[in-house]
Amino acid sequence: MESKKKKAENNLTKGSVIRVLFTFSVPFIIANIIQALYGAVDLLVIGRYCGPESVAAVSTGTQVTQIITSLITGLTLGSTILVGKYTGMEEEEEVKKTIGTTLTIFAIAAVILTVLMLLFTDRILFLLKTPEEIEGIKKSAAINIGVLDLVAERIGAGVTTEQIDKWIYDYTVEHGGIPADLDYEGYPKSVCTSINEVVCHGIPSPDDVLKDGDIVNVDCSTILDGYYSDSSRMFCIGEVSDEKRRLVEETKKALEAGLAAVKPWGLLGDVGAAGHEYAHAQGFSVVREFGGHGIGLEFHEDPFVSHVSEPGTGMVLAPGCCFTIEPMINMGSHDIDMTDPNGWTVRTADRKPSAQWEVQLVVTETGYELLSW
Ligand code: MF3
Ligand code: CO
């Protein structure tokens, strides 16, 4: 409801040009205010540092607008420097001529730099997914969800994590997909299976036999026609202790608290803050080093989704932003141990249990839609 109201006030429509202002950058502010005055900008966010990726993510306008902004920025910056430099000069004509020449150089440089930026930062500018891309991601996610449903049916005491890996590889390939984990930066398997004190990136092995009382995260990712999906679930094997079961359940609720904070034109930092606050209130800690990520055309895209972020910070969530939320919650301290010789497996430093759930979503005009879970 609240987001709808905000939308109406700002008269935002599809294709609106949104620009984030930087408090420390006077030329940027001037350039954006000028744009706002001639109507190319619908919403000005002033006084909050959001990082350069925010600008790209929320700049849903045309590239021409970007060029105009750079031009104005260049001119403003140029004149700011020149006013300082030439104050007090006697030959007025000479001053005017120099200012004119320098401004032209600044303007040309600004346009060239902008064009270069646009040519080489396509990945950042594609942070917002098109409806066609979202359809492609959904087809990929259908396989990813199917794989996890299959694991849910078959998992239990006596199963090895190697067997889970094979189920996943076979199902994914039979459905025309490729497991995204396989060969990802040298990762040797098709899935991550993280048991008890393993925080993430547990590597399936014939030696790891699931036993009564274990909690295990199965984290699965699929590529279909170049589109990526990624989600993970926890499984309790047989009779699990009350405290472990509570960790698993509350971790899911922490994820849901984060989800509730996903709002179009809201801030990404609020998502991590909500989950963190919830987990902390349950007496658990949140892993700081790993987080969610943008996803869709690549496995791990911008933005990084911290689960220990501060409220009121981070990227603006424009409709079309596609990312994961995947908090790793520890029963004891948040400290982790990354010294496993295999280079992947992460454990809690105190060897107490850790749990994680992961969903993939896209921000919509009214809220969000889950793509994989
Ligand atoms: N699926 C993990 C994630 O949620 C990434 C695993 S990368 C791997 O982002 F190489 F370890 F598989
Ligand atoms: Co992920």
XYZ file of C-alpha atoms and ligand atoms in Angstrom:
386
model
C 0.000 0.000 0.000
C 2.670 2.392 1.059
C 4.730 1.816 -2.064
C 1.690 2.482 -4.223
C 1.199 5.813 -2.516
C 4.820 6.729 -3.037
C 4.497 5.813 -6.684
C 1.531 8.091 -7.186
C 3.172 11.028 -5.450
C 6.217 10.819 -7.624
C 4.235 10.115 -10.752
C 6.526 7.256 -11.646
C 5.766 5.393 -14.807
C 7.539 2.654 -16.656
C 10.618 4.135 -18.270
C 10.858 6.990 -15.810
C 14.311 8.332 -15.316
C 15.330 8.052 -11.708
C 18.581 9.480 -10.524
C 20.281 9.128 -7.215
C 22.132 12.145 -5.959
C 25.349 12.130 -4.047
C 25.623 14.553 -1.183
C 29.341 14.965 -1.699
C 29.097 15.763 -5.397
C 27.890 19.319 -5.960
C 28.108 19.134 -9.778
C 25.984 15.986 -9.754
C 23.360 17.630 -7.612
C 23.250 20.707 -9.855
C 23.045 18.560 -12.984
C 20.237 16.502 -11.534
C 18.276 19.477 -10.299
C 18.477 20.984 -13.786
C 17.188 17.687 -15.186
C 14.398 17.657 -12.623
C 13.413 21.169 -13.659
C 13.072 20.305 -17.325
C 11.160 17.160 -16.380
C 13.556 14.364 -17.295
C 13.783 13.178 -13.699
C 10.773 12.095 -11.677
C 12.350 11.302 -8.378
C 15.305 12.865 -6.646
C 16.892 11.043 -3.770
C 19.063 13.583 -2.033
C 21.371 13.191 0.886
C 21.959 9.487 0.784
C 25.002 7.729 -0.575
C 23.879 4.708 -2.503
C 26.922 3.755 -4.549
C 27.419 3.897 -8.303
C 25.541 0.676 -8.983
C 22.414 2.350 -7.638
C 22.616 4.942 -10.343
C 22.862 2.291 -13.016
C 20.146 0.173 -11.466
C 17.652 2.981 -11.235
C 18.533 4.755 -14.451
C 15.761 3.273 -16.488
C 15.843 6.198 -18.884
C 17.494 6.456 -22.247
C 21.192 6.600 -22.791
C 20.695 10.062 -24.258
C 19.653 11.265 -20.827
C 22.840 9.846 -19.414
C 24.840 11.756 -21.976
C 22.975 14.989 -21.253
C 23.655 14.522 -17.555
C 27.333 13.997 -18.142
C 27.400 17.042 -20.382
C 25.795 19.213 -17.735
C 28.017 17.692 -15.078
C 31.075 18.396 -17.198
C 30.002 21.982 -17.837
C 29.210 22.588 -14.196
C 32.446 21.051 -13.051
C 34.377 22.996 -15.682
C 32.882 26.320 -14.745
C 33.319 25.621 -11.031
C 37.025 25.054 -11.545
C 37.390 28.002 -13.905
C 35.583 30.473 -11.694
C 38.035 29.619 -8.970
C 41.015 29.809 -11.254
C 40.298 33.054 -13.095
C 38.870 35.205 -10.370
C 40.828 38.433 -10.363
C 42.165 38.258 -13.928
C 42.351 41.609 -15.666
C 41.776 40.876 -19.367
C 38.054 40.189 -19.436
C 37.962 39.134 -23.094
C 40.823 36.712 -22.575
C 39.104 35.193 -19.557
C 35.871 34.696 -21.491
C 37.711 33.070 -24.386
C 39.599 30.696 -22.098
C 36.457 29.768 -20.224
C 34.666 29.119 -23.518
C 37.439 26.860 -24.842
C 37.780 24.957 -21.590
C 34.041 24.419 -21.291
C 33.951 23.005 -24.815
C 36.791 20.616 -23.987
C 35.012 19.556 -20.794
C 31.775 18.987 -22.666
C 33.416 16.867 -25.384
C 35.357 14.870 -22.784
C 32.169 14.268 -20.817
C 30.363 12.933 -23.880
C 33.291 10.684 -24.873
C 33.600 9.329 -21.329
C 29.882 8.668 -21.139
C 29.804 6.827 -24.444
C 32.803 4.726 -23.340
C 31.086 4.028 -20.025
C 27.910 2.908 -21.772
C 29.876 0.679 -24.142
C 31.774 -1.089 -21.400
C 29.291 -1.285 -18.534
C 26.448 -3.139 -20.193
C 26.374 -5.674 -17.367
C 25.682 -3.002 -14.791
C 23.090 -1.303 -16.971
C 21.303 -4.642 -17.379
C 20.714 -4.985 -13.628
C 17.044 -4.502 -14.384
C 15.603 -7.541 -16.148
C 13.161 -7.268 -19.034
C 9.881 -9.262 -18.981
C 11.363 -11.645 -21.595
C 14.412 -12.235 -19.421
C 12.211 -12.878 -16.401
C 10.292 -15.485 -18.420
C 13.602 -17.169 -19.257
C 14.662 -17.119 -15.604
C 11.326 -18.665 -14.598
C 11.855 -21.597 -16.978
C 15.291 -22.149 -15.479
C 13.817 -21.875 -11.978
C 11.170 -24.497 -12.805
C 14.008 -27.019 -13.145
C 15.713 -25.725 -9.996
C 12.502 -26.063 -7.969
C 11.885 -29.510 -9.475
C 15.360 -30.626 -8.431
C 14.853 -29.520 -4.832
C 11.400 -31.149 -4.729
C 13.037 -34.379 -5.874
C 15.687 -34.100 -3.153
C 12.922 -33.478 -0.587
C 11.227 -36.738 -1.634
C 14.338 -38.889 -1.481
C 16.607 -37.451 1.216
C 16.981 -39.306 4.522
C 19.343 -41.152 6.834
C 21.794 -43.387 4.961
C 21.866 -41.250 1.811
C 25.317 -39.942 0.810
C 25.786 -36.401 -0.416
C 27.387 -37.941 -3.521
C 24.016 -39.568 -4.307
C 22.267 -36.200 -3.953
C 24.782 -34.741 -6.381
C 23.967 -37.443 -8.921
C 20.181 -36.967 -8.573
C 20.665 -33.295 -9.232
C 23.000 -33.681 -12.174
C 20.756 -36.271 -13.839
C 17.472 -34.398 -13.298
C 18.911 -31.073 -14.466
C 20.484 -32.493 -17.623
C 17.373 -34.580 -18.437
C 15.351 -31.358 -18.335
C 17.734 -29.565 -20.702
C 19.585 -27.553 -18.062
C 23.137 -27.413 -16.731
C 23.956 -27.347 -13.008
C 25.411 -23.856 -12.532
C 27.707 -24.983 -9.718
C 29.538 -27.538 -11.878
C 32.938 -26.092 -12.885
C 31.947 -22.713 -11.456
C 35.338 -21.241 -10.596
C 36.653 -24.791 -10.421
C 33.913 -26.151 -8.141
C 33.922 -29.939 -8.696
C 30.247 -30.898 -8.152
C 26.679 -29.988 -9.199
C 25.386 -28.873 -5.802
C 26.520 -27.712 -2.367
C 25.554 -29.949 0.575
C 26.334 -28.320 3.913
C 25.835 -30.488 6.985
C 25.521 -29.220 10.607
C 28.514 -26.921 11.317
C 29.210 -26.435 7.604
C 28.039 -22.916 6.814
C 28.109 -23.245 3.016
C 29.891 -24.796 0.012
C 30.025 -28.324 1.422
C 31.242 -30.582 -1.418
C 29.264 -33.806 -1.987
C 31.258 -36.919 -1.212
C 30.646 -40.682 -1.021
C 32.115 -40.482 2.504
C 29.427 -38.113 3.808
C 26.527 -40.322 4.858
C 23.529 -38.436 6.272
C 22.548 -39.691 9.696
C 19.739 -39.257 12.185
C 19.902 -35.813 13.813
C 21.768 -34.051 10.983
C 20.577 -30.797 9.457
C 21.684 -30.242 5.879
C 21.414 -27.418 3.389
C 21.074 -28.381 -0.279
C 21.953 -25.372 -2.444
C 21.157 -25.806 -6.089
C 21.555 -23.609 -9.176
C 20.532 -24.135 -12.793
C 21.405 -22.639 -16.165
C 18.776 -22.955 -18.908
C 19.203 -21.164 -22.252
C 21.673 -18.831 -20.528
C 19.301 -17.934 -17.663
C 20.302 -18.616 -14.071
C 18.254 -19.740 -11.088
C 19.460 -20.391 -7.541
C 17.788 -21.478 -4.305
C 18.411 -23.696 -1.314
C 16.479 -25.516 1.385
C 17.237 -27.105 4.750
C 16.408 -30.707 5.496
C 16.162 -32.283 8.957
C 17.270 -35.934 8.919
C 15.255 -38.182 11.227
C 14.982 -37.072 14.844
C 16.664 -33.684 15.140
C 17.321 -31.965 18.487
C 14.934 -29.155 19.443
C 17.646 -26.507 19.267
C 18.737 -27.549 15.782
C 15.128 -27.658 14.575
C 14.574 -24.206 16.023
C 17.670 -22.908 14.200
C 16.326 -24.300 10.921
C 12.834 -22.854 11.432
C 13.956 -19.460 12.655
C 16.424 -19.130 9.777
C 13.494 -19.535 7.407
C 11.599 -16.870 9.318
C 14.615 -14.550 9.146
C 14.540 -14.963 5.363
C 10.801 -14.191 5.398
C 11.431 -11.059 7.485
C 13.905 -9.948 4.803
C 11.360 -10.709 2.069
C 8.741 -8.576 3.811
C 11.128 -5.636 3.499
C 11.380 -5.948 -0.308
C 9.465 -2.972 -1.729
C 9.627 -1.289 -5.117
C 11.594 1.943 -4.696
C 12.647 0.711 -1.254
C 16.254 0.193 -0.228
C 18.220 -3.036 -0.339
C 19.830 -2.376 3.053
C 16.399 -2.675 4.697
C 16.154 -6.298 3.538
C 19.312 -7.485 5.290
C 18.539 -5.323 8.308
C 15.103 -6.930 8.821
C 16.476 -10.483 8.635
C 19.396 -9.668 10.874
C 17.183 -8.034 13.467
C 14.882 -11.056 13.495
C 17.695 -13.618 13.801
C 19.376 -11.624 16.508
C 16.164 -11.409 18.524
C 16.079 -15.236 18.497
C 19.568 -15.339 19.991
C 21.310 -16.350 16.766
C 24.120 -14.691 14.800
C 24.339 -13.859 11.102
C 27.306 -14.652 8.860
C 28.808 -11.435 7.527
C 31.155 -12.634 4.804
C 28.566 -14.207 2.488
C 25.285 -12.886 1.179
C 22.805 -12.915 -1.640
C 23.440 -11.567 -5.106
C 21.939 -10.276 -8.272
C 21.263 -13.159 -10.670
C 19.685 -13.849 -14.040
C 22.034 -13.387 -16.966
C 24.955 -14.503 -14.833
C 25.269 -16.611 -11.689
C 26.509 -13.835 -9.441
C 25.689 -10.308 -10.560
C 25.522 -6.991 -8.724
C 24.249 -6.113 -6.194
C 25.795 -7.960 -3.252
C 22.940 -8.601 -0.787
C 24.355 -8.338 2.724
C 22.361 -9.929 5.523
C 23.902 -7.647 8.123
C 23.162 -4.332 6.402
C 21.953 -1.163 8.103
C 18.391 0.098 7.581
C 18.085 3.080 5.246
C 21.161 2.151 3.203
C 21.938 0.434 -0.074
C 20.671 0.297 -3.597
C 17.242 1.521 -4.641
C 15.072 -1.487 -5.525
C 13.547 -0.690 -8.889
C 11.018 -3.093 -10.462
C 12.986 -5.626 -12.494
C 15.787 -6.038 -9.933
C 16.380 -9.783 -9.633
C 18.362 -11.115 -6.689
C 18.625 -13.791 -4.006
C 18.128 -13.587 -0.259
C 20.076 -16.340 1.493
C 20.939 -15.686 5.124
C 23.373 -18.034 6.846
C 22.446 -18.112 10.527
C 24.649 -19.597 13.258
C 23.629 -21.032 16.592
C 26.800 -19.671 18.210
C 29.157 -16.940 17.045
C 29.031 -15.473 13.544
C 32.737 -16.190 13.029
C 33.566 -18.603 10.246
C 36.502 -20.820 9.370
C 37.579 -20.862 5.750
C 40.771 -22.876 6.127
C 39.508 -26.160 4.658
C 42.224 -27.432 2.307
C 39.621 -28.066 -0.426
C 39.381 -24.293 -0.778
C 35.570 -24.281 -0.610
C 33.993 -25.668 2.536
C 33.157 -23.014 5.130
C 32.520 -23.998 8.766
C 31.512 -22.120 11.888
C 34.611 -21.186 13.900
C 33.050 -22.630 17.078
C 31.773 -25.737 15.224
C 28.203 -25.047 16.331
C 25.454 -25.662 13.744
C 24.577 -23.226 10.959
C 21.479 -23.060 8.763
C 20.583 -21.340 5.483
C 17.583 -20.942 3.196
C 17.737 -19.207 -0.166
C 15.133 -17.761 -2.503
C 15.418 -15.881 -5.776
C 12.997 -13.051 -6.535
C 12.249 -10.176 -8.850
C 11.030 -6.790 -7.618
C 7.700 -5.854 -9.223
C 5.682 -2.628 -9.455
C 3.693 -3.679 -6.385
C 6.090 -5.850 -4.373
C 8.051 -8.904 -5.427
C 7.575 -12.242 -7.102
C 9.413 -15.389 -5.987
C 11.175 -17.052 -8.903
C 12.982 -19.945 -7.198
C 12.693 -21.400 -3.706
N 24.677 -21.566 -4.836
C 25.601 -20.674 -4.152
C 24.892 -19.347 -3.970
O 23.868 -19.333 -3.366
C 26.882 -20.559 -4.878
C 27.645 -21.823 -4.907
S 29.023 -21.614 -5.849
C 29.736 -23.119 -5.836
O 25.268 -18.317 -4.439
F 30.709 -23.049 -6.676
F 30.152 -23.392 -4.595
F 28.885 -24.023 -6.206
Co 22.900 -17.726 -4.234
